[in-house]
Structures are given as structure tokens and as C-alpha cells.
PDB file of C-alpha atoms in Angstrom:
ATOM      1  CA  UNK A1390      11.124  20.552 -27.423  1.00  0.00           C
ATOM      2  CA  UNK A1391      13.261  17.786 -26.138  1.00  0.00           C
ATOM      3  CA  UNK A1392      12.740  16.024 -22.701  1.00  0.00           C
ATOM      4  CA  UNK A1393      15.645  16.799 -20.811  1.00  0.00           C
ATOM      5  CA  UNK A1394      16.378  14.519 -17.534  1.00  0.00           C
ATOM      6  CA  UNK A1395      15.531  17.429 -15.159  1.00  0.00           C
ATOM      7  CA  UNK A1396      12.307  17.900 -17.674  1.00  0.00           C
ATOM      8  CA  UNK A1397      11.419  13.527 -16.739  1.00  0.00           C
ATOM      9  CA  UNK A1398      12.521  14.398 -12.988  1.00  0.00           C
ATOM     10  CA  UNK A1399       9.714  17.168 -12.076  1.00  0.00           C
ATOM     11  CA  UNK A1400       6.844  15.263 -14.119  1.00  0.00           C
ATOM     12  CA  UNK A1401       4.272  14.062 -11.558  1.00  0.00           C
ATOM     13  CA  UNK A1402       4.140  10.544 -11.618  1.00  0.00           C
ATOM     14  CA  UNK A1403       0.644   8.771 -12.856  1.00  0.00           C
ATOM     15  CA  UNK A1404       0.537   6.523 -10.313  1.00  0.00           C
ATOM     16  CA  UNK A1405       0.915   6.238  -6.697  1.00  0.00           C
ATOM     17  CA  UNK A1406       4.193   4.601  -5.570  1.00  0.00           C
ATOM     18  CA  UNK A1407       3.473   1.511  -3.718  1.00  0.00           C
ATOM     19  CA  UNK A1408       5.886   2.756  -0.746  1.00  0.00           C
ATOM     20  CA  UNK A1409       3.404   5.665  -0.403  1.00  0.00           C
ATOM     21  CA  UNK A1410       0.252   3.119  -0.310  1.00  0.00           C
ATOM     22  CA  UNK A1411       2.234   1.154   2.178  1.00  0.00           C
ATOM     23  CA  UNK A1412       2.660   3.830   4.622  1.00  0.00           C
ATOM     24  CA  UNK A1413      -1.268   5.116   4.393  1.00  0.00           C
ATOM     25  CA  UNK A1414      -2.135   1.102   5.218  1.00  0.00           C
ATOM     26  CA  UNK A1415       0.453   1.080   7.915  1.00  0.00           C
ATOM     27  CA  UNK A1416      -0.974   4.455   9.489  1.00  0.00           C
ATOM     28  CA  UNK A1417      -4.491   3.147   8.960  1.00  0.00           C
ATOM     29  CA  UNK A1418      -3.830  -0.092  10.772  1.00  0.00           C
ATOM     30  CA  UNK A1419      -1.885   1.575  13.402  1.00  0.00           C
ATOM     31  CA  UNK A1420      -5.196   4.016  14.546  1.00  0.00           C
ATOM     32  CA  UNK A1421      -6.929   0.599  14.326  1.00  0.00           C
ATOM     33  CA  UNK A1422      -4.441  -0.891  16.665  1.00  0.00           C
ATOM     34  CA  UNK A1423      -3.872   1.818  18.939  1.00  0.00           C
ATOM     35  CA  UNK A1424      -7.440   2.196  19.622  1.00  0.00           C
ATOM     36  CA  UNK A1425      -7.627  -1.535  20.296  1.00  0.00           C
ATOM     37  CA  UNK A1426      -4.501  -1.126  23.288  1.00  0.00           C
ATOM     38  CA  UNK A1427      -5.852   2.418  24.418  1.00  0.00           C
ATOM     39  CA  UNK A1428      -9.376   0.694  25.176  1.00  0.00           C
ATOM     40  CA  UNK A1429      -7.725  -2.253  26.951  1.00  0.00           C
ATOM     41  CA  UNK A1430      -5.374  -0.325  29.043  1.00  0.00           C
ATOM     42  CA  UNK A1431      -7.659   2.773  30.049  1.00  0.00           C
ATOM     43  CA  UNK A1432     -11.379   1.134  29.872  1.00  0.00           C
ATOM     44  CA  UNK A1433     -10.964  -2.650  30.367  1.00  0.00           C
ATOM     45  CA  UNK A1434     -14.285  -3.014  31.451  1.00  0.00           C
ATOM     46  CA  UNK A1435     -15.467  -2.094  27.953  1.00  0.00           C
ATOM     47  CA  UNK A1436     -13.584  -5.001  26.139  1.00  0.00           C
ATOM     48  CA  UNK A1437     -16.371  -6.890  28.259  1.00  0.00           C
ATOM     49  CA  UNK A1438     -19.355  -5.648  26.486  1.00  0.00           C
ATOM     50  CA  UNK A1439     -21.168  -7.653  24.612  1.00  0.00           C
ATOM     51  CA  UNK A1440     -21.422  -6.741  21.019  1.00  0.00           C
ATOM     52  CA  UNK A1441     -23.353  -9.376  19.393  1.00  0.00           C
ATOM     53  CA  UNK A1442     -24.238 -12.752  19.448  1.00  0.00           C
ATOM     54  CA  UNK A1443     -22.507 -13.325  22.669  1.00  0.00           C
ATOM     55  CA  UNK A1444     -19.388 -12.202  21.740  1.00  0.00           C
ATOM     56  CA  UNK A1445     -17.466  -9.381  23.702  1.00  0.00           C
ATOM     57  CA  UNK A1446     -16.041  -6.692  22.523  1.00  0.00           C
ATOM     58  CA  UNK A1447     -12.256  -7.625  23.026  1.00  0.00           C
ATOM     59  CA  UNK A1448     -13.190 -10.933  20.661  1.00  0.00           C
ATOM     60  CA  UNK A1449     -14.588  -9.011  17.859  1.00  0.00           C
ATOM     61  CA  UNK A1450     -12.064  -6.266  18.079  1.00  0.00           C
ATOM     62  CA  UNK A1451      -9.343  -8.322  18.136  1.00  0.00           C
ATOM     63  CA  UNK A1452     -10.880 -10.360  15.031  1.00  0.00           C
ATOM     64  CA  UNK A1453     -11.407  -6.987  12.975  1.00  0.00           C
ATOM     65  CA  UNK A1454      -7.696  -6.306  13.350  1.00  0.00           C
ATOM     66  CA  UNK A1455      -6.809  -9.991  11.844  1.00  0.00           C
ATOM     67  CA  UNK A1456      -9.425  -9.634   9.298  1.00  0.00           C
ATOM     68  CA  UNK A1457      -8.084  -5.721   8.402  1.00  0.00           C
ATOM     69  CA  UNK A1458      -4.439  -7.012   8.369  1.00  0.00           C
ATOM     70  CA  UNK A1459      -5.611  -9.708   5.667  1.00  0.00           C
ATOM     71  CA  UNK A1460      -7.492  -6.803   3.720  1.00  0.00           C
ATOM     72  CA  UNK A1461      -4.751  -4.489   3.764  1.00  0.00           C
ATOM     73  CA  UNK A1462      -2.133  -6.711   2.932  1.00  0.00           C
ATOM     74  CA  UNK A1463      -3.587  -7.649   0.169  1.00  0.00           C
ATOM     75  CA  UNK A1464      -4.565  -4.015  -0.822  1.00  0.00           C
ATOM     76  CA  UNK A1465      -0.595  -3.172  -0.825  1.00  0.00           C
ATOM     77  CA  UNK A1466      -0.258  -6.248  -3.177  1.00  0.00           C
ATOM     78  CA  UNK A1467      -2.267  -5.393  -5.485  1.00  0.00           C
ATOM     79  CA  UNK A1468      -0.701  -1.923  -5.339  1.00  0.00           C
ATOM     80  CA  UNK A1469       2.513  -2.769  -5.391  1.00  0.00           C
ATOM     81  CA  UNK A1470       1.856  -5.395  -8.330  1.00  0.00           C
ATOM     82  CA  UNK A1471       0.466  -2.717 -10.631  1.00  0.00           C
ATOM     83  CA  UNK A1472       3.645  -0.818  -9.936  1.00  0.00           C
ATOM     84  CA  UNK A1473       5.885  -3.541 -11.172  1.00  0.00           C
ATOM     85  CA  UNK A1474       3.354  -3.697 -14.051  1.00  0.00           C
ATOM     86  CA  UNK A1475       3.870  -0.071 -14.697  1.00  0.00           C
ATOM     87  CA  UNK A1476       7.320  -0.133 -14.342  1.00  0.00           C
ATOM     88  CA  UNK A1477       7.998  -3.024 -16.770  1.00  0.00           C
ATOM     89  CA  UNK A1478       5.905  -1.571 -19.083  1.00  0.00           C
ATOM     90  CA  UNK A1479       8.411   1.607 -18.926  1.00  0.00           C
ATOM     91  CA  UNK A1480      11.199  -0.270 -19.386  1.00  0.00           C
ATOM     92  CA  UNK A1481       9.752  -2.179 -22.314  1.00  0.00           C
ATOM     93  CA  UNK A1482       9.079   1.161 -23.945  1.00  0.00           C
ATOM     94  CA  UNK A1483      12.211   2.241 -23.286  1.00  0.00           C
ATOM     95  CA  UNK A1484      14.323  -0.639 -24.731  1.00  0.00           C
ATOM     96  CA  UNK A1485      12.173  -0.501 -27.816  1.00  0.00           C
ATOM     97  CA  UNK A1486      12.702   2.988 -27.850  1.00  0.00           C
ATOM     98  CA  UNK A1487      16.836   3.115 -27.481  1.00  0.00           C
ATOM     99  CA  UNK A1488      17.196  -0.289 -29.763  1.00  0.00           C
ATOM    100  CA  UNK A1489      18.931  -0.126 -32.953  1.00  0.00           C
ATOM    101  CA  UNK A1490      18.048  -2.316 -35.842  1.00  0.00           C
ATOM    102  CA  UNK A1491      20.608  -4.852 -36.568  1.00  0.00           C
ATOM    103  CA  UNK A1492      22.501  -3.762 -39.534  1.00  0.00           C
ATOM    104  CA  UNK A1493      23.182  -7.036 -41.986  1.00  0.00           C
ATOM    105  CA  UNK A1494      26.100  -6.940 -43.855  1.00  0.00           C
ATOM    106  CA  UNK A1495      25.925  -7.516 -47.657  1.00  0.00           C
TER     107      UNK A1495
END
């Protein structure tokens, strides 16, 4: 049986796209972040606990969210590297797939 365009259409992809990733980092981040403003605005005296080695907890907080952006952005380009990677490696297949061999004339 032939693939038909409809057939390539409803296959499930093998990898996740990295617009998908993107928006699971971004909604990650954001609970990080909105926790971060929720604590400051309803329970500012928490940001001055101290957490460890003197350091309150508005400092480390605010440090975890620079050190999560850093992660996460480098998560998405990892995952939006392999995509290329996957995507080149389709369209390699498919122009070896469609080319014709040169014909040479006699």
C-alpha cells in the first residue's frame, strides 16, 4: 500500500516539536516566576528569611530564576537543534529518494 499525503499527515510524529518543548519551558519558568512575585507581593516578610549561609530568601530566589533561565534555555536548544537535525535528515532522504540518475547520452 502506497503512502498517500493524508496517510504522512495523521502519522504521529517521532519526536517532539521544539515549539511544543518551548511552551512546557515557558510554563515551567512562569510557575517559577509567579511564585517568586506572589511571595514578594503577599508575604514580603518571607523574602527576608534567611536560607543559608547568610543569604535571604529574595537573593537565592531571585538567583534560581537566573540560573533556571540559563538551564532552560539551553534545554530548548538542544531541543530545537535535534529538530533541525531531524528535519535535515528528512529532507536528505527525501532528495535522494525523488532524484533521478543523470541519463548520459551516447
Amino acid at each position: 500500500m502506497s503512502d498517500t499525503k493524508d496517510d504522512q499527515e495523521h502519522e504521529q510524529p517521532e519526536h517532539v516539536p521544539a515549539s511544543r518543548v518551548g511552551l512546557a519551558l515557558f510554563a515551567f519558568y512562569l510557575a517559577l516566576y509567579l511564585g517568586f512575585v506572589l511571595t514578594a507581593a503577599f508575604r514580603p516578610d518571607a523574602m527576608e528569611w534567611i536560607v543559608g549561609l547568610g543569604l535571604n530568601l529574595a537573593i537565592v530566589y531571585g538567583f534560581l530564576l537566573i540560573l533556571a533561565a540559563i538551564a532552560l534555555a539551553l534545554i530548548y536548544g538542544v531541543a530545537s537543534r535535534a529538530e533541525t537535525d531531524v528535519k535535515s535528515g528528512e529532507s536528505q532522504e527525501l532528495r535522494t529518494a525523488t532524484s533521478q540518475p543523470e541519463e548520459v547520452a551516447p
